[in-house]
XYZ file of C-alpha atoms in Angstrom:
192
model
C 50.771 54.349 119.288
C 53.293 56.337 117.946
C 56.607 55.831 115.711
C 57.934 52.371 114.715
C 54.644 51.303 117.431
C 52.860 47.640 115.310
C 49.623 47.408 116.382
C 50.314 43.652 119.260
C 48.213 40.403 118.584
C 46.277 39.912 121.336
C 46.297 36.003 121.187
C 43.250 34.096 124.020
C 44.103 30.764 124.974
C 41.250 28.281 125.588
C 42.523 26.962 128.267
C 39.558 24.187 129.237
C 38.228 21.151 128.480
C 34.719 21.460 126.306
C 34.630 22.237 123.704
C 31.606 23.641 122.664
C 32.194 25.741 125.614
C 35.301 26.862 123.872
C 33.955 27.470 120.398
C 31.095 29.810 122.245
C 34.216 31.510 123.746
C 36.315 31.339 120.471
C 33.671 33.475 118.729
C 33.330 36.253 122.234
C 36.913 36.831 121.949
C 37.487 37.422 117.664
C 33.890 40.161 117.785
C 35.929 41.401 120.645
C 38.162 41.887 118.300
C 40.731 38.977 119.637
C 44.081 37.771 116.635
C 44.644 34.279 117.506
C 42.534 31.930 118.895
C 44.394 29.416 121.257
C 43.229 25.759 121.024
C 44.951 25.312 124.371
C 46.361 22.671 126.529
C 43.965 21.267 128.047
C 41.540 21.071 125.009
C 44.190 19.390 123.081
C 44.185 16.682 125.718
C 40.712 16.624 126.208
C 39.430 17.175 122.066
C 41.992 16.408 119.956
C 42.645 17.863 116.729
C 38.968 18.046 116.441
C 39.694 20.766 119.093
C 42.010 22.990 116.364
C 39.694 22.103 112.898
C 36.591 22.167 115.090
C 38.040 26.120 115.454
C 39.285 27.061 112.291
C 36.176 25.592 110.967
C 34.640 28.025 112.947
C 36.869 30.648 112.491
C 37.831 30.421 108.663
C 39.731 34.006 108.730
C 41.331 33.789 112.055
C 44.933 32.252 112.901
C 44.349 29.442 115.114
C 47.202 28.431 117.418
C 48.176 24.389 118.142
C 49.266 25.054 122.111
C 50.850 21.370 122.166
C 53.376 21.829 124.211
C 55.974 19.865 121.851
C 58.559 18.083 123.277
C 59.228 14.876 121.000
C 58.346 13.971 117.801
C 58.269 17.328 116.560
C 58.032 16.246 112.799
C 55.077 14.299 113.463
C 53.077 17.331 115.662
C 53.461 20.002 114.345
C 52.129 17.958 111.099
C 49.400 16.421 113.075
C 48.237 20.048 113.840
C 48.690 22.338 110.655
C 46.639 19.544 109.071
C 44.014 19.862 111.654
C 44.014 23.439 110.724
C 45.738 25.837 112.717
C 48.743 28.528 111.395
C 50.315 28.898 114.584
C 51.803 25.499 116.550
C 53.398 25.838 119.822
C 56.551 22.878 121.037
C 58.805 23.191 124.035
C 61.962 24.915 124.138
C 62.888 22.313 126.387
C 62.991 20.026 123.292
C 66.784 19.196 122.519
C 67.789 21.297 118.643
C 66.923 18.087 116.205
C 63.783 17.759 117.406
C 62.576 21.405 117.446
C 64.384 21.317 113.694
C 62.590 18.540 113.022
C 59.343 21.077 113.940
C 60.721 24.179 111.332
C 61.536 21.243 108.619
C 57.916 20.258 108.430
C 56.116 24.037 109.151
C 57.792 24.750 106.143
C 56.347 21.670 104.258
C 53.272 22.549 105.794
C 52.753 26.868 105.731
C 52.563 27.629 109.434
C 55.201 29.484 111.980
C 55.950 27.354 115.206
C 56.537 28.935 118.326
C 58.129 28.563 121.350
C 57.446 28.138 124.603
C 60.232 28.384 127.627
C 58.045 27.491 130.276
C 60.374 25.590 132.367
C 63.177 26.454 130.779
C 66.644 27.117 133.410
C 67.992 29.428 130.685
C 65.175 30.841 129.298
C 67.751 34.316 127.970
C 70.662 32.230 126.242
C 67.833 29.600 125.097
C 66.176 32.863 123.740
C 68.785 33.227 121.769
C 69.845 29.366 120.618
C 66.158 29.721 119.191
C 66.234 32.572 116.749
C 69.331 31.072 115.450
C 67.470 27.313 114.648
C 64.950 29.611 112.282
C 61.824 29.563 114.744
C 59.129 32.045 114.389
C 58.353 33.431 117.903
C 59.053 33.536 120.998
C 56.743 33.249 124.057
C 57.887 33.935 127.475
C 55.258 32.317 129.895
C 55.130 32.262 133.392
C 52.945 28.989 134.622
C 49.935 28.742 136.661
C 52.061 26.989 138.998
C 55.261 29.274 139.003
C 52.763 32.997 139.684
C 52.056 30.865 142.823
C 55.253 31.655 143.772
C 55.526 34.872 142.783
C 57.669 34.398 139.137
C 56.218 37.689 137.304
C 55.670 37.952 133.460
C 56.988 40.921 133.287
C 60.238 41.606 134.369
C 60.642 37.909 132.335
C 59.423 39.641 129.152
C 62.038 42.491 130.053
C 65.048 39.361 130.392
C 64.294 38.256 126.964
C 62.550 40.796 124.625
C 66.406 43.131 123.919
C 67.988 39.465 123.336
C 66.124 38.671 119.810
C 64.836 40.208 117.215
C 62.023 37.560 116.471
C 58.365 38.466 117.752
C 58.128 37.342 121.317
C 54.435 36.021 123.341
C 53.543 37.071 126.401
C 51.384 34.698 128.743
C 50.530 33.717 132.053
C 48.150 36.266 134.478
C 48.546 39.417 131.483
C 44.441 41.153 132.684
C 43.985 44.585 131.464
C 47.158 46.169 133.253
C 49.632 44.123 132.642
C 48.967 43.640 129.137
C 50.025 47.058 128.887
C 52.271 47.184 130.361
C 53.938 43.574 128.434
C 53.599 45.861 125.397
C 54.905 49.266 126.244
C 58.518 46.590 127.465
C 57.867 45.278 123.961
C 55.713 42.317 123.414
C 53.665 41.249 120.213
C 51.652 39.079 121.164
C 49.735 39.005 123.995
C 48.524 35.882 125.658
């Protein structure tokens, strides 16, 4: 990379149900150079905060993201994830501003960061600007599996957002070796 490019963060999402298998994949991913390890929503729903604790205990030097997909009780869910060892907590952009503000207050209290996922947001460009103004740490451009099936393009979505905000933008949803490089050249700071 030349100029002012910062090395992008590679995040591996553990969107499976079995904790033992998730820990094995996390170890392999870390060995392979992953920067952030994500306790995915299915894993958290299956194993609870124990999944976050186990990943943090197994890989204490890695950034652990808890994909809570919080839409209500922002402070409570953020505190829960932070106390379990998460460094970054993902909440949904569709949340009411009061939920996001509560989550941000708790994040400051516990020394963690907040990533806000645009999944299902009706006006992602406008919402991204609002979220940045509220003080979130990261925006995540996310094309869900169901949306991918309808032909929604992740890189096109990323291009709509990346020039509108100054905070780092993550990209998720159907990213592979080819689209990861394209995402980085389009301005993504975090590739999931």
